[in-house]
Coordinates of C-alpha atoms and ligand atoms in Angstrom, one line a residue:
M1 CA 115.4 -27.8 -190.7
A2 CA 113.8 -30.0 -193.4
L3 CA 116.2 -31.5 -196.0
H4 CA 115.4 -31.4 -199.7
V5 CA 116.4 -34.2 -202.0
R6 CA 116.1 -34.2 -205.8
G7 CA 117.1 -37.2 -207.9
V8 CA 116.0 -40.2 -209.8
L9 CA 114.0 -42.4 -207.3
L10 CA 114.2 -46.1 -208.0
P11 CA 112.4 -48.2 -208.9
D12 CA 110.1 -45.5 -210.2
D13 CA 112.7 -44.1 -212.6
E14 CA 111.7 -40.4 -212.6
V15 CA 113.3 -37.3 -211.1
R16 CA 111.4 -36.5 -208.0
D17 CA 111.7 -34.0 -205.2
L18 CA 111.2 -35.1 -201.6
W19 CA 111.6 -33.6 -198.2
L20 CA 112.8 -35.2 -195.0
V21 CA 111.2 -33.8 -191.9
G22 CA 112.7 -35.3 -188.8
D23 CA 112.6 -39.0 -189.5
R24 CA 109.9 -38.9 -192.1
V25 CA 109.6 -38.6 -195.9
T26 CA 107.1 -36.2 -197.5
F27 CA 106.5 -35.3 -201.2
T28 CA 104.7 -32.1 -200.1
P29 CA 107.2 -29.2 -200.6
V30 CA 108.5 -27.8 -197.3
P31 CA 109.6 -24.1 -197.4
D32 CA 113.0 -23.0 -196.3
S33 CA 114.5 -26.5 -196.6
E34 CA 118.1 -27.2 -197.2
T35 CA 118.9 -29.0 -200.5
V36 CA 121.3 -31.8 -199.7
V37 CA 120.9 -34.0 -202.8
D38 CA 120.6 -32.6 -206.3
G39 CA 121.1 -35.3 -208.9
G40 CA 122.0 -39.0 -208.9
F41 CA 120.0 -42.1 -208.3
V42 CA 118.3 -42.5 -204.9
L43 CA 117.5 -45.7 -203.0
P44 CA 116.1 -46.1 -199.5
G45 CA 119.5 -47.4 -198.4
L46 CA 120.8 -51.0 -198.6
V47 CA 119.7 -53.8 -196.2
D48 CA 121.9 -56.6 -194.9
A49 CA 119.1 -59.0 -194.1
H50 CA 121.4 -61.6 -192.5
C51 CA 124.3 -60.5 -190.5
H52 CA 125.5 -60.6 -186.9
I53 CA 126.7 -57.5 -185.0
G54 CA 126.8 -59.5 -181.8
I55 CA 129.6 -61.8 -183.0
A56 CA 133.1 -60.5 -183.3
R57 CA 135.5 -61.4 -186.1
G58 CA 136.9 -64.8 -185.3
G59 CA 133.6 -66.1 -183.9
A60 CA 133.5 -65.0 -180.2
P61 CA 130.5 -63.2 -178.8
I62 CA 131.0 -59.5 -178.4
T63 CA 131.3 -58.2 -174.8
S64 CA 130.1 -54.6 -175.1
L65 CA 127.5 -52.4 -176.8
D66 CA 130.4 -50.4 -178.3
Q67 CA 131.5 -53.5 -180.3
A68 CA 128.0 -53.9 -181.7
R69 CA 128.0 -50.2 -182.6
A70 CA 131.4 -50.4 -184.3
L71 CA 130.3 -53.4 -186.5
A72 CA 127.0 -51.7 -187.4
H73 CA 128.9 -48.6 -188.4
V74 CA 130.9 -50.5 -190.9
D75 CA 127.7 -51.7 -192.5
R76 CA 126.2 -48.2 -192.4
D77 CA 129.3 -46.6 -194.0
A78 CA 128.8 -49.1 -196.9
G79 CA 125.3 -47.8 -197.4
V80 CA 123.4 -50.4 -195.3
L81 CA 120.7 -48.5 -193.4
A82 CA 118.8 -51.6 -192.1
I83 CA 120.0 -54.8 -190.7
R84 CA 118.4 -58.0 -189.7
D85 CA 120.6 -59.6 -187.0
A86 CA 120.1 -63.3 -187.6
G87 CA 121.1 -64.3 -184.0
S88 CA 123.2 -62.7 -181.3
P89 CA 124.7 -64.2 -178.3
Y90 CA 124.9 -60.7 -176.8
P91 CA 121.6 -58.9 -176.2
Y92 CA 121.6 -55.2 -177.3
P93 CA 117.9 -54.0 -177.2
E94 CA 119.3 -50.6 -176.1
L95 CA 120.5 -50.0 -179.7
D96 CA 117.1 -50.3 -181.4
D97 CA 116.5 -46.6 -181.7
E98 CA 120.0 -45.2 -181.6
P99 CA 120.1 -42.3 -184.1
D100 CA 123.5 -43.2 -185.4
L101 CA 122.8 -46.8 -186.2
P102 CA 121.0 -48.7 -189.0
R103 CA 117.4 -49.8 -188.3
L104 CA 117.6 -53.1 -186.4
A105 CA 115.5 -56.2 -186.9
R106 CA 116.8 -58.6 -184.3
A107 CA 116.5 -62.3 -183.5
G108 CA 117.5 -63.3 -180.0
Q109 CA 120.1 -65.9 -179.5
H110 CA 120.3 -68.9 -182.0
V111 CA 118.3 -71.9 -180.8
A112 CA 120.6 -74.8 -181.4
P113 CA 121.1 -78.5 -180.6
P114 CA 123.5 -79.4 -177.8
K115 CA 127.2 -79.6 -178.5
R116 CA 126.9 -79.4 -182.3
Y117 CA 126.7 -75.7 -183.2
L118 CA 129.4 -72.9 -183.1
R119 CA 130.7 -72.7 -179.6
D120 CA 129.3 -70.0 -177.2
I121 CA 126.9 -68.7 -179.9
G122 CA 123.6 -70.5 -179.5
V123 CA 121.3 -71.4 -176.6
E124 CA 121.7 -75.2 -176.8
V125 CA 118.6 -77.3 -175.9
D126 CA 117.3 -80.8 -176.2
A127 CA 114.2 -81.5 -178.2
T128 CA 111.9 -81.3 -175.1
D129 CA 113.1 -77.7 -174.4
V130 CA 113.0 -76.3 -177.9
A131 CA 109.6 -74.7 -177.9
A132 CA 110.2 -73.0 -174.5
A133 CA 113.6 -71.8 -175.7
V134 CA 112.0 -70.3 -178.9
A135 CA 109.4 -68.5 -176.8
A136 CA 112.2 -67.0 -174.6
Q137 CA 114.3 -65.9 -177.6
A138 CA 111.2 -64.4 -179.2
R139 CA 111.1 -62.1 -176.2
A140 CA 114.8 -61.4 -176.4
G141 CA 114.6 -60.2 -180.0
N142 CA 112.3 -57.7 -181.6
G143 CA 110.4 -59.7 -184.1
W144 CA 112.4 -62.7 -185.2
V145 CA 113.8 -66.0 -183.8
K146 CA 116.6 -67.9 -185.3
L147 CA 116.6 -71.6 -185.4
V148 CA 119.6 -73.8 -186.3
G149 CA 117.9 -76.3 -188.5
D150 CA 121.0 -78.5 -189.2
W151 CA 124.7 -78.8 -188.6
I152 CA 127.3 -81.5 -188.8
D153 CA 126.4 -84.5 -186.7
R154 CA 129.8 -85.9 -185.9
G155 CA 128.3 -89.3 -185.1
V156 CA 126.8 -89.5 -188.6
G157 CA 129.8 -87.8 -190.3
D158 CA 127.5 -85.5 -192.3
L159 CA 125.0 -82.8 -192.0
A160 CA 121.8 -83.8 -190.1
P161 CA 118.7 -82.0 -188.9
A162 CA 119.1 -80.4 -185.4
W163 CA 116.2 -82.2 -184.0
D164 CA 113.4 -84.6 -185.3
A165 CA 110.8 -83.2 -187.7
D166 CA 108.1 -82.9 -185.0
T167 CA 110.4 -80.8 -182.8
L168 CA 111.5 -78.5 -185.7
T169 CA 107.8 -78.1 -186.8
A170 CA 106.8 -77.2 -183.2
A171 CA 109.6 -74.7 -183.0
V172 CA 108.1 -72.7 -185.9
R173 CA 104.7 -72.9 -184.3
A174 CA 106.2 -71.6 -181.0
A175 CA 107.6 -68.6 -182.8
H176 CA 104.3 -67.8 -184.5
D177 CA 102.5 -68.3 -181.2
A178 CA 104.9 -65.7 -179.7
G179 CA 104.0 -63.3 -182.5
V180 CA 107.4 -63.3 -184.2
R181 CA 108.8 -64.7 -187.5
A182 CA 111.1 -67.6 -187.6
A183 CA 114.4 -67.7 -189.6
V184 CA 116.1 -71.1 -190.1
H185 CA 119.7 -71.9 -190.9
T186 CA 119.8 -74.9 -193.2
F187 CA 122.5 -76.3 -195.4
S188 CA 121.2 -79.9 -196.0
E189 CA 118.4 -81.2 -198.1
S190 CA 116.6 -82.9 -195.2
A191 CA 116.4 -80.0 -192.8
V192 CA 115.2 -77.5 -195.4
E193 CA 112.4 -79.8 -196.4
I194 CA 111.1 -80.1 -192.9
M195 CA 111.3 -76.4 -192.3
V196 CA 109.7 -75.2 -195.5
R197 CA 106.8 -77.7 -194.9
A198 CA 106.6 -76.4 -191.3
G199 CA 105.9 -72.9 -192.7
V200 CA 109.1 -71.2 -191.6
D201 CA 109.3 -67.5 -192.7
S202 CA 112.8 -67.4 -194.0
V203 CA 115.3 -70.0 -195.2
E204 CA 118.8 -68.8 -194.5
H205 CA 121.4 -70.2 -197.0
G206 CA 119.1 -73.0 -198.3
T207 CA 121.8 -74.8 -200.2
G208 CA 119.7 -78.1 -200.0
L209 CA 116.6 -76.7 -201.7
S210 CA 115.0 -78.9 -204.4
L211 CA 112.8 -77.6 -207.2
D212 CA 109.7 -79.0 -205.4
L213 CA 110.5 -77.1 -202.3
I214 CA 111.2 -74.0 -204.2
D215 CA 107.7 -74.2 -205.7
E216 CA 106.3 -74.7 -202.2
M217 CA 108.2 -71.6 -201.0
A218 CA 106.9 -69.5 -203.9
R219 CA 103.3 -70.6 -203.0
Q220 CA 103.8 -69.8 -199.3
G221 CA 105.7 -66.7 -199.8
T222 CA 108.6 -68.1 -197.8
A223 CA 111.7 -65.9 -198.2
L224 CA 115.2 -67.1 -199.1
V225 CA 118.3 -65.2 -197.9
P226 CA 121.1 -67.1 -199.8
T227 CA 124.2 -65.5 -198.3
M228 CA 126.3 -66.5 -201.4
I229 CA 129.3 -64.9 -199.7
N230 CA 129.1 -67.5 -197.0
I231 CA 128.5 -70.4 -199.4
A232 CA 131.7 -69.5 -201.2
T233 CA 133.6 -70.4 -197.9
F234 CA 132.4 -74.0 -198.1
G235 CA 135.6 -75.1 -199.8
G236 CA 137.7 -74.1 -196.8
I237 CA 135.2 -75.7 -194.4
A238 CA 135.2 -78.9 -196.4
E239 CA 139.0 -79.2 -196.6
Q240 CA 139.4 -78.6 -192.8
A241 CA 136.9 -81.4 -192.1
R242 CA 138.0 -83.8 -194.8
G243 CA 140.4 -85.9 -192.6
K244 CA 137.8 -86.9 -190.2
F245 CA 134.6 -86.4 -192.2
P246 CA 135.2 -87.0 -195.8
G247 CA 131.4 -87.6 -196.6
Y248 CA 130.6 -84.2 -195.0
A249 CA 133.4 -82.5 -197.0
D250 CA 132.1 -83.9 -200.3
H251 CA 128.5 -83.0 -199.4
M252 CA 129.5 -79.4 -198.6
L253 CA 131.3 -79.1 -201.9
A254 CA 128.4 -80.4 -203.9
L255 CA 126.1 -78.0 -202.1
R256 CA 128.4 -75.1 -202.9
D257 CA 128.7 -76.1 -206.6
G258 CA 125.0 -76.5 -207.1
F259 CA 124.0 -73.3 -205.3
P260 CA 124.0 -70.7 -208.1
E261 CA 121.4 -72.9 -209.9
V262 CA 119.3 -73.1 -206.7
V263 CA 119.2 -69.3 -206.3
R264 CA 118.5 -68.9 -210.0
A265 CA 115.6 -71.4 -209.8
A266 CA 114.2 -69.8 -206.7
H267 CA 114.2 -66.4 -208.2
E268 CA 112.6 -67.6 -211.4
A269 CA 109.9 -69.4 -209.4
G270 CA 109.1 -66.1 -207.7
V271 CA 110.6 -66.9 -204.2
P272 CA 111.3 -63.6 -202.5
I273 CA 115.0 -63.3 -202.2
Y274 CA 116.9 -60.8 -200.0
V275 CA 120.5 -59.8 -199.6
G276 CA 122.4 -61.1 -196.6
T277 CA 126.1 -61.4 -196.1
D278 CA 126.3 -63.4 -192.9
A279 CA 128.9 -61.0 -191.7
G280 CA 129.9 -61.9 -188.1
G281 CA 132.4 -64.5 -187.0
G282 CA 134.0 -65.5 -190.4
I283 CA 132.9 -62.7 -192.8
D284 CA 133.6 -59.0 -192.7
H285 CA 130.9 -56.5 -192.3
G286 CA 130.2 -54.0 -195.1
L287 CA 129.9 -56.5 -198.0
A288 CA 126.3 -56.1 -199.0
A289 CA 127.3 -54.7 -202.3
E290 CA 129.5 -57.8 -203.0
E291 CA 126.5 -60.1 -202.2
M292 CA 124.5 -58.0 -204.6
L293 CA 127.1 -58.6 -207.3
L294 CA 127.1 -62.3 -206.7
L295 CA 123.3 -62.5 -207.0
H296 CA 123.7 -60.8 -210.4
E297 CA 126.7 -62.6 -211.7
Q298 CA 126.3 -66.1 -210.3
A299 CA 122.5 -66.5 -210.0
G300 CA 121.6 -64.4 -213.0
M301 CA 119.3 -61.9 -211.2
A302 CA 118.7 -58.7 -213.2
P303 CA 120.1 -55.6 -211.6
I304 CA 116.6 -54.2 -210.8
D305 CA 115.7 -57.4 -209.0
V306 CA 118.9 -57.3 -207.1
L307 CA 118.2 -53.7 -206.1
A308 CA 114.8 -54.7 -204.8
A309 CA 116.3 -57.6 -202.9
A310 CA 118.9 -55.3 -201.3
S311 CA 116.7 -52.2 -200.8
W312 CA 113.1 -51.4 -201.0
G313 CA 111.9 -55.0 -201.1
A314 CA 113.9 -56.0 -198.1
R315 CA 112.9 -52.9 -196.2
A316 CA 109.2 -53.7 -196.9
W317 CA 109.8 -57.3 -195.7
L318 CA 111.4 -56.1 -192.5
G319 CA 108.8 -53.4 -191.8
F320 CA 110.9 -50.4 -192.5
P321 CA 109.0 -48.3 -195.1
G322 CA 111.2 -46.5 -197.6
L323 CA 110.8 -43.5 -199.8
V324 CA 107.0 -43.2 -199.8
E325 CA 104.8 -40.6 -198.2
G326 CA 105.3 -41.0 -194.5
G327 CA 108.2 -43.4 -194.9
L328 CA 111.4 -43.4 -192.9
A329 CA 114.0 -40.8 -193.7
D330 CA 116.8 -43.1 -194.9
L331 CA 118.4 -42.9 -198.3
T332 CA 121.6 -43.5 -200.3
V333 CA 122.5 -41.7 -203.5
Y334 CA 124.7 -43.0 -206.3
P335 CA 126.2 -40.8 -209.0
E336 CA 125.5 -43.3 -211.8
D337 CA 122.5 -45.6 -212.6
P338 CA 123.0 -48.9 -210.6
R339 CA 120.7 -50.6 -213.1
S340 CA 123.3 -50.1 -215.9
D341 CA 126.2 -51.0 -213.7
L342 CA 125.5 -52.6 -210.3
R343 CA 129.1 -51.9 -209.1
V344 CA 128.2 -48.3 -208.3
V345 CA 126.4 -49.5 -205.1
R346 CA 129.8 -50.1 -203.6
A347 CA 130.2 -46.3 -203.1
P348 CA 127.3 -44.1 -202.2
S349 CA 127.9 -40.5 -202.8
R350 CA 125.5 -39.4 -200.1
T351 CA 124.0 -41.3 -197.1
I352 CA 121.2 -40.0 -194.9
L353 CA 120.0 -42.0 -191.9
R354 CA 117.0 -41.2 -189.8
G355 CA 116.9 -37.7 -191.4
R356 CA 120.5 -36.9 -190.7
V357 CA 123.3 -36.6 -193.2
I358 CA 125.9 -39.2 -192.5
R359 CA 128.1 -38.4 -195.4
Ligands
ZN401 ZN1 124.4 -66.3 -189.9

C-alpha cells in the first residue's frame, strides 16, 4: 500500500502532501493510501558523507557483513539514510541494495603509502603502483576511491604528503579514468595544495587549507567534508605523539585550533560542504547530528545551510535524489522546526527508508 505523508517539506517551507509508492516519491495523490506522517518538518533523511562501516570500534577491520550491518543500523537509527563509506578494508558490495540499510556510496580500500598509515586498513603501495591500485579500488567501490594524501612521516617527524606531487596528481587522474570520483584524506598544508590543484573531487578534513586554495575549490566545485568531530580529537593524538614527535604534536594542535576559521571561510567562499563524522575506528557511529551542531556553533554556518550539508545537498551530491517527483522514498520527520533549533535533528519522530516505516 502507498504511504501518505503530510508536513512542512524543507527547504521549500510549505505544507505538502506526498506519497511513497514502493521506493519512489510522487506528489500525485494515490487513493487508499495509509497516512503515516501528519505534521512536523520533513527532510529526505540525514547523510553521513564520511564514515566507515568496515572498521570496528578500536580500529580493526570488521570480519563479517553482520558487523557492517550493525554499524549502519546505528547510523540509520539516528536518522542517517545515506552513507558515503570513505574507505573500507572489508568489501561488502552485497549490502548495496539491502532494504534495511541506508543508501551506500562506497570507496574501496584506502590507497595509502607503505608503513605509514593505520595498520591493516589501507592497501599500501609505492609510488609506481599507485595508479594501478587506484584503478583496482575503483572497481571494488561503487563510485569513489579514497586516497590517503598525507600522514605522519616518522623520518621527518611531521605530516608529509603520501607520495610526490606527480604521483598524487596521477592518482586523481586514474580515478577519473576509471569513471569514479576521488576523495582525499589530508591534514597538512602541502598535501591539500597538491590535491586541490590535481582536481580531486572531495577534500576530507582539509585542516591545512589556505584562503587561496579555498577560492580554487569554490571555482572548481571541489567539496569539503570537514569532519569536525574528528579534528576535535587532535589534542589526544598530539599528546600521545609529543614525546617522540614534538613538531608533529605542535602542528596538529595548530591545525585543530585554526580549523573553525577554515570551515567558516570555505563556506563563505561557496565551497560545497557536507556532513561527515568519520565514525569508524575511533569515533562512534550515529553522531551526524553532533557534526551538524559543530558546523553551526564552531564554523558559523546558518541552520538552513547545515541542513543542506546534512541532507538534500549531500544526497544530490552522492546521487540519491530526495523528496522530488520520482525521488527515493527516504525521509525523517522532526516535531519542531530544525531551522529554529538545530538540536531537534538528534531525535527524528518518524523515519522511513526505501518506502518502509523504520520507526
Ligand atoms: Zn575517515
